[in-house]
Amino acid sequence: DGQSFSSKAKQHGQYYENKNNTNARPFLNSNAPPHQINSNPDSVSTFSIELKKLQDEFDKIKNEYEIKLLKTKESYDNQMKRIAQGWQLLNLQIKTQAEAVIDVYTVVCEIVPPITQSIQIVNQVLEKVNCNVNDVNERQQNDQMLTTTNYIINALNDRLQLLTDHHQKLQALMVKQNDLLLQGMNSLGQSLNE
């Protein structure tokens, strides 16, 4: 056992480290035995700290993404609801306009026949009066009024018939458009619920 302490330490792959000894050498990766590399408690602690930082950074990124995803989904859902409400408003507006058109059409159809009948009565009175008129000028004036009233009666009847035919075609078209609009609203509603 004549070996010095330093040679014994060298044989075991260790160097005696004395903080008061200025000649002592610390372990380096190049001169430390393989089982002692990174076995320093400080390096394990540093590794744990770095791992924790990376995990925290990952969690932060994940949370930020989930928050943004949730906000995007909420925004998308709100936009889809607004679109659906817009479709409903448009449908309501179309129904309201259709009702207004029907009301106007109904009023016109109710008013034109009595007006036409009144003009026909005036026309019949003029014909009877005209039969008893002896003055040629007065008779010509009455004939001209009869021609005008007949023209007005025919024009009103023709116009009423044209309006009725046109209204029926438009009504059929509006029903088809409304059905298509409702189909679009229903498919939009289904996609919102999915």
CSV table of C-alpha atoms in Angstrom, one decimal:
chain,number,residue,atom,x,y,z
A,1,ASP,CA,0.0,0.0,0.0
A,2,GLY,CA,2.8,2.3,-0.8
A,3,GLN,CA,0.8,4.1,-3.4
A,4,SER,CA,0.0,7.7,-2.9
A,5,PHE,CA,-3.6,8.9,-2.5
A,6,SER,CA,-3.5,10.6,-5.8
A,7,SER,CA,-2.4,7.4,-7.6
A,8,LYS,CA,-5.1,5.4,-5.9
A,9,ALA,CA,-7.7,8.0,-7.0
A,10,LYS,CA,-6.3,7.8,-10.5
A,11,GLN,CA,-6.7,4.0,-10.5
A,12,HIS,CA,-10.4,4.4,-9.6
A,13,GLY,CA,-10.9,7.0,-12.2
A,14,GLN,CA,-11.4,9.8,-9.7
A,15,TYR,CA,-9.4,12.8,-8.7
A,16,TYR,CA,-9.5,14.1,-5.2
A,17,GLU,CA,-11.1,17.5,-5.3
A,18,ASN,CA,-10.2,19.8,-2.4
A,19,LYS,CA,-11.5,23.3,-2.7
A,20,ASN,CA,-8.6,24.6,-0.7
A,21,ASN,CA,-6.0,22.7,-2.8
A,22,THR,CA,-5.1,24.8,-5.8
A,23,ASN,CA,-3.4,21.8,-7.5
A,24,ALA,CA,-6.5,19.6,-7.6
A,25,ARG,CA,-8.2,19.2,-11.0
A,26,PRO,CA,-11.9,19.0,-11.5
A,27,PHE,CA,-13.5,16.3,-13.6
A,28,LEU,CA,-14.0,17.2,-17.3
A,29,ASN,CA,-16.0,15.1,-19.8
A,30,SER,CA,-12.7,14.1,-21.5
A,31,ASN,CA,-11.1,12.8,-18.3
A,32,ALA,CA,-14.1,11.7,-16.3
A,33,PRO,CA,-15.0,8.0,-16.2
A,34,PRO,CA,-18.1,7.2,-18.4
A,35,HIS,CA,-20.3,6.4,-15.4
A,36,GLN,CA,-19.8,9.9,-14.0
A,37,ILE,CA,-20.5,11.9,-17.1
A,38,ASN,CA,-23.7,14.0,-16.6
A,39,SER,CA,-24.2,12.4,-13.2
A,40,ASN,CA,-23.7,15.8,-11.7
A,41,PRO,CA,-26.9,16.7,-9.7
A,42,ASP,CA,-26.7,20.2,-11.2
A,43,SER,CA,-26.9,18.9,-14.7
A,44,VAL,CA,-29.9,16.7,-13.9
A,45,SER,CA,-31.6,19.6,-12.3
A,46,THR,CA,-30.8,21.8,-15.3
A,47,PHE,CA,-32.2,19.0,-17.6
A,48,SER,CA,-35.4,18.8,-15.5
A,49,ILE,CA,-35.8,22.6,-15.6
A,50,GLU,CA,-35.3,22.6,-19.4
A,51,LEU,CA,-37.8,19.8,-19.8
A,52,LYS,CA,-40.3,21.6,-17.6
A,53,LYS,CA,-39.8,24.8,-19.7
A,54,LEU,CA,-40.4,22.8,-22.9
A,55,GLN,CA,-43.5,21.2,-21.5
A,56,ASP,CA,-44.8,24.5,-20.3
A,57,GLU,CA,-44.1,26.1,-23.7
A,58,PHE,CA,-45.9,23.2,-25.4
A,59,ASP,CA,-48.9,23.5,-23.0
A,60,LYS,CA,-49.0,27.3,-23.7
A,61,ILE,CA,-48.9,26.8,-27.5
A,62,LYS,CA,-51.6,24.1,-27.2
A,63,ASN,CA,-53.8,26.3,-25.0
A,64,GLU,CA,-53.4,29.3,-27.3
A,65,TYR,CA,-54.3,27.1,-30.3
A,66,GLU,CA,-57.4,25.7,-28.5
A,67,ILE,CA,-58.5,29.2,-27.5
A,68,LYS,CA,-58.1,30.5,-31.1
A,69,LEU,CA,-59.8,27.4,-32.4
A,70,LEU,CA,-62.7,27.9,-30.0
A,71,LYS,CA,-63.0,31.6,-31.0
A,72,THR,CA,-62.9,30.7,-34.7
A,73,LYS,CA,-65.6,28.1,-34.2
A,74,GLU,CA,-67.7,30.5,-32.2
A,75,SER,CA,-67.2,33.2,-34.9
A,76,TYR,CA,-68.1,30.6,-37.6
A,77,ASP,CA,-71.2,29.5,-35.7
A,78,ASN,CA,-72.3,33.1,-35.2
A,79,GLN,CA,-71.8,33.9,-38.9
A,80,MET,CA,-73.8,30.8,-39.8
A,81,LYS,CA,-76.6,31.8,-37.4
A,82,ARG,CA,-76.6,35.3,-38.9
A,83,ILE,CA,-76.7,33.8,-42.4
A,84,ALA,CA,-79.6,31.6,-41.4
A,85,GLN,CA,-81.4,34.6,-39.8
A,86,GLY,CA,-80.7,36.5,-43.0
A,87,TRP,CA,-82.4,33.7,-45.0
A,88,GLN,CA,-85.3,33.8,-42.6
A,89,LEU,CA,-85.6,37.5,-43.0
A,90,LEU,CA,-85.4,37.3,-46.7
A,91,ASN,CA,-88.1,34.6,-46.7
A,92,LEU,CA,-90.3,36.7,-44.4
A,93,GLN,CA,-89.8,39.7,-46.7
A,94,ILE,CA,-90.7,37.7,-49.8
A,95,LYS,CA,-93.9,36.4,-48.0
A,96,THR,CA,-94.7,40.0,-47.0
A,97,GLN,CA,-94.2,41.3,-50.5
A,98,ALA,CA,-96.3,38.4,-51.9
A,99,GLU,CA,-99.1,39.3,-49.5
A,100,ALA,CA,-98.9,42.9,-50.5
A,101,VAL,CA,-99.1,42.0,-54.1
A,102,ILE,CA,-102.0,39.7,-53.5
A,103,ASP,CA,-103.8,42.5,-51.5
A,104,VAL,CA,-103.2,45.0,-54.3
A,105,TYR,CA,-104.4,42.5,-56.9
A,106,THR,CA,-107.4,41.6,-54.8
A,107,VAL,CA,-108.4,45.3,-54.5
A,108,VAL,CA,-107.9,45.9,-58.2
A,109,CYS,CA,-110.0,42.8,-59.0
A,110,GLU,CA,-112.7,44.0,-56.6
A,111,ILE,CA,-112.7,47.6,-57.9
A,112,VAL,CA,-112.4,47.1,-61.6
A,113,PRO,CA,-115.6,45.1,-62.2
A,114,PRO,CA,-117.9,47.6,-60.4
A,115,ILE,CA,-116.2,50.5,-62.3
A,116,THR,CA,-116.7,48.6,-65.5
A,117,GLN,CA,-120.3,47.9,-64.7
A,118,SER,CA,-120.9,51.6,-63.8
A,119,ILE,CA,-119.4,52.6,-67.2
A,120,GLN,CA,-121.6,50.0,-68.9
A,121,ILE,CA,-124.7,51.5,-67.2
A,122,VAL,CA,-123.6,55.0,-68.3
A,123,ASN,CA,-123.1,53.5,-71.8
A,124,GLN,CA,-126.6,52.0,-71.7
A,125,VAL,CA,-128.1,55.3,-70.5
A,126,LEU,CA,-126.3,57.2,-73.3
A,127,GLU,CA,-127.6,54.7,-75.9
A,128,LYS,CA,-131.2,55.2,-74.7
A,129,VAL,CA,-130.8,59.0,-74.5
A,130,ASN,CA,-129.2,59.0,-77.9
A,131,CYS,CA,-132.2,57.2,-79.4
A,132,ASN,CA,-134.4,60.2,-78.5
A,133,VAL,CA,-131.9,62.9,-79.7
A,134,ASN,CA,-133.0,64.6,-82.9
A,135,ASP,CA,-130.1,67.0,-83.1
A,136,VAL,CA,-127.3,65.5,-85.3
A,137,ASN,CA,-124.5,67.3,-83.5
A,138,GLU,CA,-125.7,66.1,-80.1
A,139,ARG,CA,-126.2,62.6,-81.5
A,140,GLN,CA,-122.6,62.6,-82.8
A,141,GLN,CA,-121.3,63.7,-79.5
A,142,ASN,CA,-123.3,61.0,-77.7
A,143,ASP,CA,-122.0,58.4,-80.3
A,144,GLN,CA,-118.5,59.6,-79.6
A,145,MET,CA,-119.1,59.2,-75.8
A,146,LEU,CA,-120.6,55.7,-76.4
A,147,THR,CA,-117.5,54.7,-78.5
A,148,THR,CA,-115.2,56.1,-75.7
A,149,THR,CA,-117.1,54.3,-72.9
A,150,ASN,CA,-117.1,51.0,-75.0
A,151,TYR,CA,-113.4,51.4,-75.5
A,152,ILE,CA,-112.8,52.0,-71.8
A,153,ILE,CA,-115.0,49.0,-70.8
A,154,ASN,CA,-113.1,46.8,-73.2
A,155,ALA,CA,-109.7,48.1,-72.1
A,156,LEU,CA,-110.6,47.6,-68.4
A,157,ASN,CA,-111.8,44.1,-69.1
A,158,ASP,CA,-108.8,43.2,-71.2
A,159,ARG,CA,-106.4,44.8,-68.6
A,160,LEU,CA,-108.1,42.9,-65.8
A,161,GLN,CA,-107.8,39.6,-67.7
A,162,LEU,CA,-104.2,40.3,-68.5
A,163,LEU,CA,-103.5,41.2,-64.8
A,164,THR,CA,-105.2,38.0,-63.6
A,165,ASP,CA,-103.2,35.8,-66.0
A,166,HIS,CA,-100.0,37.6,-65.1
A,167,HIS,CA,-100.7,37.4,-61.4
A,168,GLN,CA,-101.4,33.7,-61.6
A,169,LYS,CA,-98.1,33.0,-63.4
A,170,LEU,CA,-96.2,35.2,-60.9
A,171,GLN,CA,-97.9,33.5,-58.0
A,172,ALA,CA,-96.9,30.1,-59.3
A,173,LEU,CA,-93.3,31.3,-59.7
A,174,MET,CA,-93.2,32.9,-56.2
A,175,VAL,CA,-94.4,29.5,-54.8
A,176,LYS,CA,-91.5,27.7,-56.5
A,177,GLN,CA,-89.0,30.4,-55.4
A,178,ASN,CA,-90.3,30.2,-51.8
A,179,ASP,CA,-90.0,26.4,-51.9
A,180,LEU,CA,-86.4,26.7,-53.1
A,181,LEU,CA,-85.6,29.3,-50.5
A,182,LEU,CA,-87.0,27.1,-47.8
A,183,GLN,CA,-84.9,24.2,-49.1
A,184,GLY,CA,-81.8,26.3,-48.9
A,185,MET,CA,-82.7,27.5,-45.3
A,186,ASN,CA,-83.4,23.9,-44.2
A,187,SER,CA,-80.1,22.6,-45.6
A,188,LEU,CA,-78.3,25.5,-44.0
A,189,GLY,CA,-80.0,24.7,-40.7
A,190,GLN,CA,-79.0,21.1,-41.0
A,191,SER,CA,-75.4,22.0,-41.6
A,192,LEU,CA,-75.5,24.3,-38.6
A,193,ASN,CA,-76.7,21.4,-36.4
A,194,GLU,CA,-74.0,19.0,-37.6
